[in-house]
């Protein structure tokens, strides 16, 4: 496995490119994909990287070159994927609450798609009849995932067609002669337990009995990666073994063969990323020492939005005496990245690295407080390269006219 970037390498990158700075280690992405393909050897499987985690074009290019497909959640993500050179046959589109016009625009590109409402499926069936194979996103009513905000398969979730509405779905297919090729579920993010995937397979195998044309079982994404020191992620080899057992035994018992698809986002890119930030201000309020940094929830919202834990390292003083800090952003909101975190002594000017900053970090950033988005750097074959320049004032003014 590629070693994590050293504190010296990270401080050198901060010096060269400035802060705040996102850094991605491309080799780590390649390794994650390798781990998936080797764990699922012997299974008829395809992986589609969930681009919503990180859409930087250089990252998409890199992932395309590994041979992995891409899963997109919007027409624009499909456009980015095409731009990065993915062939339509390697693009999947899984969206929710989108207009039928958007679905048609994606259909015209030739990408695969999963549709997640009876309403849009009806329109699709009325327009295309049996001519265009399509997937159906189902809601299996399984509670899974790291927290409620990122759980998507439970019985109050907006995602997918509830399995109990299967009779309506079957009527609709009979009326419009829709060609259902894929059954899809995505039950949440950060699912550690292999049994949750097994439960999903069980639900879909049962449903598939009523869909003679189905060729693909798409189990979505959601593999957990470690965020906290000592934490464990999904046991991918165990998952690979379980999936093979289930699909092989179905084939043996019923003669039905399905290809299995996955849409990993975090698993592919979470661990490759670092957000480097400089400590602007130390503020001792008596009860709390704040280390005020030059980034905030505008650049990385996960700790504030989900209560997510991100490991933080003091790259400038890794051997310093350990004290307890609140690491706080510079936005006019309460944007603590960490509270009561034990860290080697922090001084003004120190460079901190926020780990696991590849997935849903830059991608969920904004211009709040009219601050610039950070630059992004990719390290490939030991070389660092700017893959998105830092914003400039024109980026904030673009598209606006003087009122
Ligand atoms: N497939 C579908 C249909 C999805 O909606 C998602 C994520 C994925 C695949 C990829 O899931 P992953 O492997 O990354 O867990 N912003 C949140 C995560 C939201 C995930 C949304 N959908 C976070 O930062 O934790």
Tab-separated table of C-alpha atoms and ligand atoms in Angstrom:
chain	number	residue	atom	x	y	z
A	1	UNK	CA	0.000	0.000	0.000
A	2	UNK	CA	1.267	3.488	-0.834
A	3	UNK	CA	2.489	5.137	2.360
A	4	UNK	CA	0.545	8.145	3.602
A	5	UNK	CA	2.220	11.432	2.728
A	6	UNK	CA	4.769	12.412	5.372
A	7	UNK	CA	4.494	15.582	7.437
A	8	UNK	CA	7.527	16.946	5.588
A	9	UNK	CA	5.899	16.264	2.207
A	10	UNK	CA	2.658	17.890	3.344
A	11	UNK	CA	4.325	21.038	4.707
A	12	UNK	CA	6.344	21.302	1.483
A	13	UNK	CA	3.133	21.095	-0.565
A	14	UNK	CA	1.525	23.779	1.612
A	15	UNK	CA	4.577	25.984	1.001
A	16	UNK	CA	4.568	25.376	-2.738
A	17	UNK	CA	0.841	25.688	-3.457
A	18	UNK	CA	-0.409	27.717	-0.467
A	19	UNK	CA	-3.273	26.923	1.900
A	20	UNK	CA	-6.006	25.904	2.213
A	21	UNK	CA	-5.135	23.104	-0.188
A	22	UNK	CA	-6.676	19.780	-1.125
A	23	UNK	CA	-4.118	17.084	-1.935
A	24	UNK	CA	-5.018	13.723	-3.479
A	25	UNK	CA	-2.715	10.705	-3.704
A	26	UNK	CA	-3.727	9.069	-6.980
A	27	UNK	CA	-1.971	5.769	-6.228
A	28	UNK	CA	-4.263	5.249	-3.256
A	29	UNK	CA	-7.292	5.422	-5.555
A	30	UNK	CA	-5.757	2.847	-7.865
A	31	UNK	CA	-5.062	0.585	-4.908
A	32	UNK	CA	-8.624	0.804	-3.664
A	33	UNK	CA	-9.907	-0.232	-7.086
A	34	UNK	CA	-7.396	-3.104	-7.174
A	35	UNK	CA	-8.621	-4.295	-3.781
A	36	UNK	CA	-12.171	-4.372	-5.086
A	37	UNK	CA	-11.376	-6.223	-8.285
A	38	UNK	CA	-9.280	-8.828	-6.504
A	39	UNK	CA	-11.886	-9.368	-3.761
A	40	UNK	CA	-14.574	-9.999	-6.388
A	41	UNK	CA	-12.513	-12.215	-8.690
A	42	UNK	CA	-14.653	-14.987	-10.102
A	43	UNK	CA	-17.857	-12.939	-9.856
A	44	UNK	CA	-19.467	-11.291	-12.871
A	45	UNK	CA	-19.084	-7.798	-11.415
A	46	UNK	CA	-18.760	-4.179	-12.544
A	47	UNK	CA	-17.821	-1.141	-10.482
A	48	UNK	CA	-19.028	2.383	-11.186
A	49	UNK	CA	-17.245	5.067	-9.154
A	50	UNK	CA	-19.848	7.351	-7.532
A	51	UNK	CA	-18.578	10.618	-8.965
A	52	UNK	CA	-20.566	12.696	-6.494
A	53	UNK	CA	-17.748	12.041	-4.012
A	54	UNK	CA	-15.208	13.998	-6.090
A	55	UNK	CA	-15.628	15.148	-9.668
A	56	UNK	CA	-12.316	16.834	-10.383
A	57	UNK	CA	-11.605	16.011	-14.036
A	58	UNK	CA	-8.075	14.742	-13.346
A	59	UNK	CA	-9.467	12.334	-10.746
A	60	UNK	CA	-12.121	11.191	-13.230
A	61	UNK	CA	-9.434	10.692	-15.891
A	62	UNK	CA	-7.334	8.679	-13.481
A	63	UNK	CA	-10.281	6.486	-12.503
A	64	UNK	CA	-11.268	5.979	-16.142
A	65	UNK	CA	-7.749	4.742	-16.844
A	66	UNK	CA	-8.080	2.091	-14.119
A	67	UNK	CA	-10.958	0.589	-16.119
A	68	UNK	CA	-13.609	1.439	-13.518
A	69	UNK	CA	-16.967	2.822	-14.700
A	70	UNK	CA	-18.644	5.929	-13.283
A	71	UNK	CA	-21.978	6.499	-11.545
A	72	UNK	CA	-23.453	9.973	-11.982
A	73	UNK	CA	-26.226	11.678	-10.060
A	74	UNK	CA	-26.932	14.524	-12.454
A	75	UNK	CA	-26.831	15.363	-16.147
A	76	UNK	CA	-23.876	17.624	-15.427
A	77	UNK	CA	-21.934	14.790	-13.805
A	78	UNK	CA	-22.613	12.759	-16.963
A	79	UNK	CA	-21.215	15.658	-18.988
A	80	UNK	CA	-18.084	15.745	-16.809
A	81	UNK	CA	-17.680	11.973	-17.173
A	82	UNK	CA	-17.940	12.235	-20.972
A	83	UNK	CA	-15.465	15.091	-20.842
A	84	UNK	CA	-13.087	12.851	-18.900
A	85	UNK	CA	-13.331	10.275	-21.657
A	86	UNK	CA	-15.703	7.698	-20.171
A	87	UNK	CA	-17.639	5.856	-22.861
A	88	UNK	CA	-21.436	5.982	-22.400
A	89	UNK	CA	-21.419	2.196	-21.884
A	90	UNK	CA	-19.305	2.791	-18.773
A	91	UNK	CA	-21.525	5.542	-17.387
A	92	UNK	CA	-24.435	4.911	-15.068
A	93	UNK	CA	-26.914	7.571	-14.008
A	94	UNK	CA	-28.742	7.147	-10.691
A	95	UNK	CA	-30.645	10.256	-9.692
A	96	UNK	CA	-33.635	11.223	-7.598
A	97	UNK	CA	-36.438	13.770	-7.967
A	98	UNK	CA	-35.173	14.890	-11.353
A	99	UNK	CA	-37.265	16.180	-14.206
A	100	UNK	CA	-38.217	13.845	-17.030
A	101	UNK	CA	-36.436	16.279	-19.368
A	102	UNK	CA	-33.160	15.560	-17.528
A	103	UNK	CA	-33.758	11.819	-17.831
A	104	UNK	CA	-34.304	12.192	-21.585
A	105	UNK	CA	-31.150	14.283	-21.935
A	106	UNK	CA	-29.122	11.561	-20.199
A	107	UNK	CA	-30.839	8.837	-22.224
A	108	UNK	CA	-29.709	10.575	-25.385
A	109	UNK	CA	-26.062	10.158	-24.316
A	110	UNK	CA	-26.458	6.374	-24.225
A	111	UNK	CA	-25.595	6.013	-20.522
A	112	UNK	CA	-27.216	3.305	-18.377
A	113	UNK	CA	-29.746	4.605	-15.922
A	114	UNK	CA	-31.699	3.742	-12.806
A	115	UNK	CA	-35.002	5.548	-12.296
A	116	UNK	CA	-36.326	6.016	-8.787
A	117	UNK	CA	-40.009	7.006	-9.057
A	118	UNK	CA	-43.142	5.431	-10.490
A	119	UNK	CA	-43.953	8.802	-12.027
A	120	UNK	CA	-40.777	9.032	-14.114
A	121	UNK	CA	-40.883	5.328	-14.950
A	122	UNK	CA	-44.367	5.760	-16.373
A	123	UNK	CA	-43.201	8.653	-18.539
A	124	UNK	CA	-40.169	6.631	-19.613
A	125	UNK	CA	-42.351	3.633	-20.508
A	126	UNK	CA	-44.807	5.818	-22.427
A	127	UNK	CA	-41.991	7.385	-24.437
A	128	UNK	CA	-39.670	4.439	-25.023
A	129	UNK	CA	-41.855	1.364	-24.504
A	130	UNK	CA	-39.669	-1.720	-24.699
A	131	UNK	CA	-36.945	-0.113	-26.798
A	132	UNK	CA	-34.625	1.216	-24.063
A	133	UNK	CA	-33.538	-1.047	-21.178
A	134	UNK	CA	-33.641	0.727	-17.842
A	135	UNK	CA	-33.018	0.112	-14.155
A	136	UNK	CA	-35.399	0.593	-11.248
A	137	UNK	CA	-34.220	1.916	-7.908
A	138	UNK	CA	-36.094	0.168	-5.124
A	139	UNK	CA	-36.350	1.101	-1.485
A	140	UNK	CA	-35.790	-2.142	0.421
A	141	UNK	CA	-36.767	-0.696	3.840
A	142	UNK	CA	-33.427	-1.621	5.340
A	143	UNK	CA	-31.896	0.715	7.927
A	144	UNK	CA	-28.165	0.981	7.285
A	145	UNK	CA	-25.324	3.468	7.226
A	146	UNK	CA	-23.231	5.666	9.477
A	147	UNK	CA	-25.990	8.093	10.498
A	148	UNK	CA	-29.582	8.942	9.577
A	149	UNK	CA	-28.611	11.724	7.157
A	150	UNK	CA	-26.679	9.243	5.019
A	151	UNK	CA	-29.151	6.337	5.362
A	152	UNK	CA	-31.191	6.006	2.213
A	153	UNK	CA	-32.936	2.619	2.197
A	154	UNK	CA	-35.128	2.875	5.311
A	155	UNK	CA	-38.913	3.078	5.362
A	156	UNK	CA	-39.075	6.879	5.612
A	157	UNK	CA	-36.481	7.569	2.940
A	158	UNK	CA	-37.281	9.596	-0.187
A	159	UNK	CA	-35.047	7.340	-2.284
A	160	UNK	CA	-36.338	4.595	-4.550
A	161	UNK	CA	-39.690	2.931	-5.024
A	162	UNK	CA	-40.833	1.223	-1.804
A	163	UNK	CA	-40.808	-2.557	-2.298
A	164	UNK	CA	-44.382	-2.695	-1.056
A	165	UNK	CA	-45.388	-0.817	-4.225
A	166	UNK	CA	-44.241	-3.701	-6.379
A	167	UNK	CA	-47.806	-4.422	-7.602
A	168	UNK	CA	-48.099	-0.839	-8.952
A	169	UNK	CA	-44.702	-1.204	-10.609
A	170	UNK	CA	-45.695	-4.487	-12.251
A	171	UNK	CA	-48.968	-2.970	-13.524
A	172	UNK	CA	-47.053	-0.062	-14.987
A	173	UNK	CA	-44.650	-2.409	-16.763
A	174	UNK	CA	-47.550	-4.404	-18.166
A	175	UNK	CA	-49.208	-1.210	-19.439
A	176	UNK	CA	-46.143	0.397	-21.025
A	177	UNK	CA	-44.031	-2.718	-21.770
A	178	UNK	CA	-40.998	-1.152	-20.073
A	179	UNK	CA	-37.810	-3.153	-20.422
A	180	UNK	CA	-36.438	-3.529	-16.883
A	181	UNK	CA	-32.828	-4.645	-17.082
A	182	UNK	CA	-31.543	-3.672	-13.637
A	183	UNK	CA	-32.825	-3.806	-10.082
A	184	UNK	CA	-31.017	-1.279	-7.914
A	185	UNK	CA	-30.741	-0.434	-4.245
A	186	UNK	CA	-28.423	1.878	-2.322
A	187	UNK	CA	-29.139	1.664	1.372
A	188	UNK	CA	-26.673	4.214	2.732
A	189	UNK	CA	-23.099	5.314	3.217
A	190	UNK	CA	-20.542	3.886	5.670
A	191	UNK	CA	-22.069	0.416	5.927
A	192	UNK	CA	-19.598	-1.776	7.773
A	193	UNK	CA	-21.695	-4.874	8.115
A	194	UNK	CA	-21.463	-7.374	5.236
A	195	UNK	CA	-24.807	-8.791	6.368
A	196	UNK	CA	-26.558	-5.572	5.302
A	197	UNK	CA	-25.447	-6.228	1.724
A	198	UNK	CA	-26.536	-9.866	2.100
A	199	UNK	CA	-29.970	-8.674	3.223
A	200	UNK	CA	-30.164	-6.404	0.157
A	201	UNK	CA	-29.282	-9.327	-2.109
A	202	UNK	CA	-31.991	-11.425	-0.495
A	203	UNK	CA	-34.615	-8.716	-1.100
A	204	UNK	CA	-33.550	-8.201	-4.722
A	205	UNK	CA	-33.383	-11.922	-5.531
A	206	UNK	CA	-36.916	-12.276	-4.230
A	207	UNK	CA	-38.149	-9.285	-6.278
A	208	UNK	CA	-36.240	-10.425	-9.390
A	209	UNK	CA	-38.406	-13.542	-9.625
A	210	UNK	CA	-41.110	-11.271	-11.008
A	211	UNK	CA	-38.794	-9.568	-13.529
A	212	UNK	CA	-37.833	-12.071	-16.219
A	213	UNK	CA	-35.775	-9.566	-18.220
A	214	UNK	CA	-33.519	-8.484	-15.361
A	215	UNK	CA	-29.819	-9.044	-16.076
A	216	UNK	CA	-28.193	-6.855	-13.433
A	217	UNK	CA	-28.448	-6.590	-9.662
A	218	UNK	CA	-27.040	-3.218	-8.623
A	219	UNK	CA	-26.229	-3.000	-4.905
A	220	UNK	CA	-25.168	0.667	-4.916
A	221	UNK	CA	-22.259	1.981	-2.852
A	222	UNK	CA	-21.772	2.516	0.844
A	223	UNK	CA	-18.602	0.592	1.765
A	224	UNK	CA	-17.203	1.972	4.989
A	225	UNK	CA	-13.637	3.194	5.276
A	226	UNK	CA	-11.865	3.967	8.554
A	227	UNK	CA	-11.952	7.622	9.634
A	228	UNK	CA	-10.877	7.282	13.271
A	229	UNK	CA	-7.548	5.722	14.241
A	230	UNK	CA	-8.117	2.023	14.916
A	231	UNK	CA	-11.521	2.010	13.221
A	232	UNK	CA	-12.298	-0.749	10.736
A	233	UNK	CA	-13.944	-0.476	7.358
A	234	UNK	CA	-16.115	-2.970	5.506
A	235	UNK	CA	-14.360	-6.312	5.169
A	236	UNK	CA	-14.171	-6.228	1.360
A	237	UNK	CA	-12.719	-9.750	0.884
A	238	UNK	CA	-15.518	-11.130	3.109
A	239	UNK	CA	-18.081	-9.168	1.081
A	240	UNK	CA	-16.615	-10.495	-2.166
A	241	UNK	CA	-16.863	-14.051	-0.854
A	242	UNK	CA	-20.427	-13.583	0.371
A	243	UNK	CA	-21.595	-12.062	-2.916
A	244	UNK	CA	-19.997	-14.887	-4.897
A	245	UNK	CA	-21.644	-17.503	-2.694
A	246	UNK	CA	-25.077	-15.902	-3.028
A	247	UNK	CA	-24.912	-15.370	-6.800
A	248	UNK	CA	-23.385	-18.799	-7.477
A	249	UNK	CA	-25.960	-20.558	-5.373
A	250	UNK	CA	-28.836	-18.705	-7.051
A	251	UNK	CA	-27.488	-19.702	-10.448
A	252	UNK	CA	-27.095	-23.320	-9.369
A	253	UNK	CA	-30.588	-23.500	-7.910
A	254	UNK	CA	-32.567	-21.511	-10.486
A	255	UNK	CA	-30.372	-21.260	-13.566
A	256	UNK	CA	-30.576	-17.457	-13.419
A	257	UNK	CA	-27.378	-15.518	-13.912
A	258	UNK	CA	-27.057	-11.880	-12.909
A	259	UNK	CA	-24.218	-9.471	-13.263
A	260	UNK	CA	-23.651	-7.525	-10.028
A	261	UNK	CA	-22.899	-3.803	-9.999
A	262	UNK	CA	-21.517	-1.592	-7.237
A	263	UNK	CA	-21.199	2.190	-7.026
A	264	UNK	CA	-18.441	2.937	-4.498
A	265	UNK	CA	-17.708	6.586	-3.737
A	266	UNK	CA	-16.033	6.944	-0.333
A	267	UNK	CA	-14.222	3.649	-0.713
A	268	UNK	CA	-12.487	4.882	-3.835
A	269	UNK	CA	-11.450	8.377	-2.826
A	270	UNK	CA	-11.917	9.152	0.869
A	271	UNK	CA	-8.513	8.049	2.101
A	272	UNK	CA	-6.521	9.544	-0.766
A	273	UNK	CA	-7.317	13.112	0.290
A	274	UNK	CA	-5.848	15.661	2.711
A	275	UNK	CA	-7.027	19.195	3.414
A	276	UNK	CA	-4.019	21.289	4.404
A	277	UNK	CA	-4.743	24.380	6.430
A	278	UNK	CA	-2.677	26.999	8.252
A	279	UNK	CA	-3.325	28.067	11.829
A	280	UNK	CA	-4.115	31.785	11.752
A	281	UNK	CA	-5.016	32.455	15.369
A	282	UNK	CA	-4.633	30.746	18.728
A	283	UNK	CA	-7.273	31.868	21.198
A	284	UNK	CA	-7.272	30.722	24.807
A	285	UNK	CA	-10.703	31.463	26.239
A	286	UNK	CA	-9.863	30.044	29.648
A	287	UNK	CA	-11.833	26.848	29.277
A	288	UNK	CA	-11.012	26.113	25.621
A	289	UNK	CA	-8.021	26.737	23.404
A	290	UNK	CA	-9.158	27.389	19.852
A	291	UNK	CA	-6.806	26.804	16.962
A	292	UNK	CA	-8.377	29.049	14.312
A	293	UNK	CA	-7.510	27.878	10.812
A	294	UNK	CA	-7.657	29.370	7.313
A	295	UNK	CA	-10.469	27.087	6.131
A	296	UNK	CA	-13.975	26.372	7.359
A	297	UNK	CA	-17.314	24.734	6.704
A	298	UNK	CA	-17.275	26.403	3.299
A	299	UNK	CA	-14.498	23.988	2.319
A	300	UNK	CA	-15.263	20.890	4.364
A	301	UNK	CA	-18.689	20.615	5.914
A	302	UNK	CA	-18.781	16.966	7.009
A	303	UNK	CA	-17.918	17.505	10.716
A	304	UNK	CA	-20.592	20.189	11.081
A	305	UNK	CA	-23.238	18.610	8.865
A	306	UNK	CA	-22.947	14.982	9.925
A	307	UNK	CA	-20.915	15.182	13.127
A	308	UNK	CA	-18.287	13.329	11.103
A	309	UNK	CA	-14.908	12.629	12.650
A	310	UNK	CA	-11.836	13.568	10.600
A	311	UNK	CA	-8.378	12.843	11.975
A	312	UNK	CA	-6.166	15.939	12.193
A	313	UNK	CA	-2.380	16.025	12.288
A	314	UNK	CA	-0.039	18.852	13.135
A	315	UNK	CA	2.479	18.508	10.319
A	316	UNK	CA	4.656	21.367	11.579
A	317	UNK	CA	5.136	20.027	15.099
A	318	UNK	CA	4.320	16.300	15.102
A	319	UNK	CA	6.470	15.596	18.152
A	320	UNK	CA	5.217	18.519	20.238
A	321	UNK	CA	3.754	18.105	23.718
A	322	UNK	CA	0.130	17.068	23.454
A	323	UNK	CA	-2.579	19.577	24.458
A	324	UNK	CA	-6.320	19.709	23.900
A	325	UNK	CA	-7.793	21.985	21.239
A	326	UNK	CA	-10.936	22.946	19.432
A	327	UNK	CA	-9.871	23.254	15.796
A	328	UNK	CA	-12.177	25.946	14.455
A	329	UNK	CA	-12.806	27.336	10.980
A	330	UNK	CA	-12.793	30.983	9.898
A	331	UNK	CA	-16.417	31.223	8.800
A	332	UNK	CA	-19.033	33.311	10.601
A	333	UNK	CA	-20.730	30.186	11.913
A	334	UNK	CA	-19.763	27.656	14.549
A	335	UNK	CA	-17.540	25.512	12.397
A	336	UNK	CA	-15.422	23.335	14.634
A	337	UNK	CA	-13.564	20.601	12.783
A	338	UNK	CA	-12.742	18.944	16.087
A	339	UNK	CA	-13.581	19.564	19.730
A	340	UNK	CA	-11.369	18.687	22.683
A	341	UNK	CA	-8.945	16.990	20.306
A	342	UNK	CA	-5.559	15.969	21.715
A	343	UNK	CA	-2.908	17.301	19.328
A	344	UNK	CA	0.808	18.049	19.474
A	345	UNK	CA	1.285	21.672	20.515
A	346	UNK	CA	-0.172	24.012	17.897
A	347	UNK	CA	1.491	27.337	17.148
A	348	UNK	CA	0.272	30.127	14.886
A	349	UNK	CA	1.534	29.409	11.358
A	350	UNK	CA	1.535	25.619	11.816
A	351	UNK	CA	0.198	23.455	8.984
A	352	UNK	CA	-2.526	21.008	9.957
A	353	UNK	CA	-3.638	18.112	7.749
A	354	UNK	CA	-7.271	17.028	7.883
A	355	UNK	CA	-7.359	13.394	6.779
A	356	UNK	CA	-9.904	11.432	4.713
A	357	UNK	CA	-10.557	14.589	2.740
A	358	UNK	CA	-11.084	12.957	-0.671
A	359	UNK	CA	-14.791	12.106	-0.601
A	360	UNK	CA	-17.576	14.672	-0.219
A	361	UNK	CA	-15.157	17.384	0.908
A	362	UNK	CA	-14.100	19.676	-1.948
A	363	UNK	CA	-17.197	18.390	-3.708
A	364	UNK	CA	-19.526	19.838	-1.071
A	365	UNK	CA	-17.644	23.136	-0.788
A	366	UNK	CA	-19.193	26.542	-1.357
A	367	UNK	CA	-18.346	30.209	-1.647
A	368	UNK	CA	-19.991	31.066	1.684
A	369	UNK	CA	-18.666	34.330	3.162
A	370	UNK	CA	-17.412	35.017	-0.392
A	371	UNK	CA	-14.287	33.033	0.308
A	372	UNK	CA	-12.360	31.361	-2.467
A	373	UNK	CA	-12.461	27.606	-2.909
A	374	UNK	CA	-9.110	25.920	-2.259
A	375	UNK	CA	-6.755	24.726	-4.962
A	376	UNK	CA	-6.510	20.978	-5.608
A	377	UNK	CA	-3.301	19.070	-6.194
A	378	UNK	CA	-2.897	15.479	-7.343
A	379	UNK	CA	0.182	13.381	-6.666
A	380	UNK	CA	0.820	10.789	-9.325
A	381	UNK	CA	4.026	8.763	-9.702
A	382	UNK	CA	5.586	10.897	-6.978
A	383	UNK	CA	4.886	14.187	-8.812
A	384	UNK	CA	2.571	16.901	-7.506
A	385	UNK	CA	0.456	18.712	-10.068
A	386	UNK	CA	-2.122	21.467	-9.704
A	387	UNK	CA	-5.440	20.042	-10.902
A	388	UNK	CA	-7.594	23.039	-10.004
A	389	UNK	CA	-6.273	26.497	-9.426
A	390	UNK	CA	-7.351	28.457	-6.376
A	391	UNK	CA	-10.282	30.785	-7.039
A	392	UNK	CA	-9.715	34.419	-7.864
A	393	UNK	CA	-12.133	37.327	-7.507
A	394	UNK	CA	-13.421	36.803	-11.073
A	395	UNK	CA	-14.759	33.405	-9.973
A	396	UNK	CA	-17.027	35.133	-7.466
A	397	UNK	CA	-18.128	37.779	-9.961
A	398	UNK	CA	-18.670	35.406	-12.911
A	399	UNK	CA	-22.196	35.365	-14.297
A	400	UNK	CA	-23.355	38.373	-12.303
A	401	UNK	CA	-24.266	41.761	-13.622
A	402	UNK	CA	-24.040	44.968	-11.709
A	403	UNK	CA	-27.505	45.539	-10.172
B	1	LIG	N1	-24.815	5.206	-5.253
B	1	LIG	C1	-25.809	6.049	-4.953
B	1	LIG	C2	-27.079	5.929	-5.656
B	1	LIG	C3	-25.612	7.030	-3.972
B	1	LIG	O1	-26.596	7.866	-3.663
B	1	LIG	C4	-24.359	7.130	-3.327
B	1	LIG	C5	-24.124	8.146	-2.310
B	1	LIG	C6	-23.343	6.231	-3.689
B	1	LIG	C7	-23.613	5.275	-4.651
B	1	LIG	C8	-21.964	6.253	-3.078
B	1	LIG	O2	-21.987	6.020	-1.716
B	1	LIG	P1	-20.594	5.863	-0.941
B	1	LIG	O3	-19.896	4.628	-1.480
B	1	LIG	O4	-19.804	7.070	-1.204
B	1	LIG	O5	-20.957	5.724	0.497
B	1	LIG	N2	-22.144	13.352	1.631
B	1	LIG	C9	-22.251	12.202	2.526
B	1	LIG	C10	-22.471	10.921	1.774
B	1	LIG	C11	-23.703	10.993	0.924
B	1	LIG	C12	-23.767	9.857	-0.023
B	1	LIG	C13	-24.839	10.085	-1.045
B	1	LIG	N3	-24.994	9.009	-1.946
B	1	LIG	C14	-21.002	12.143	3.392
B	1	LIG	O6	-20.137	12.984	3.235
B	1	LIG	O7	-20.907	11.275	4.262
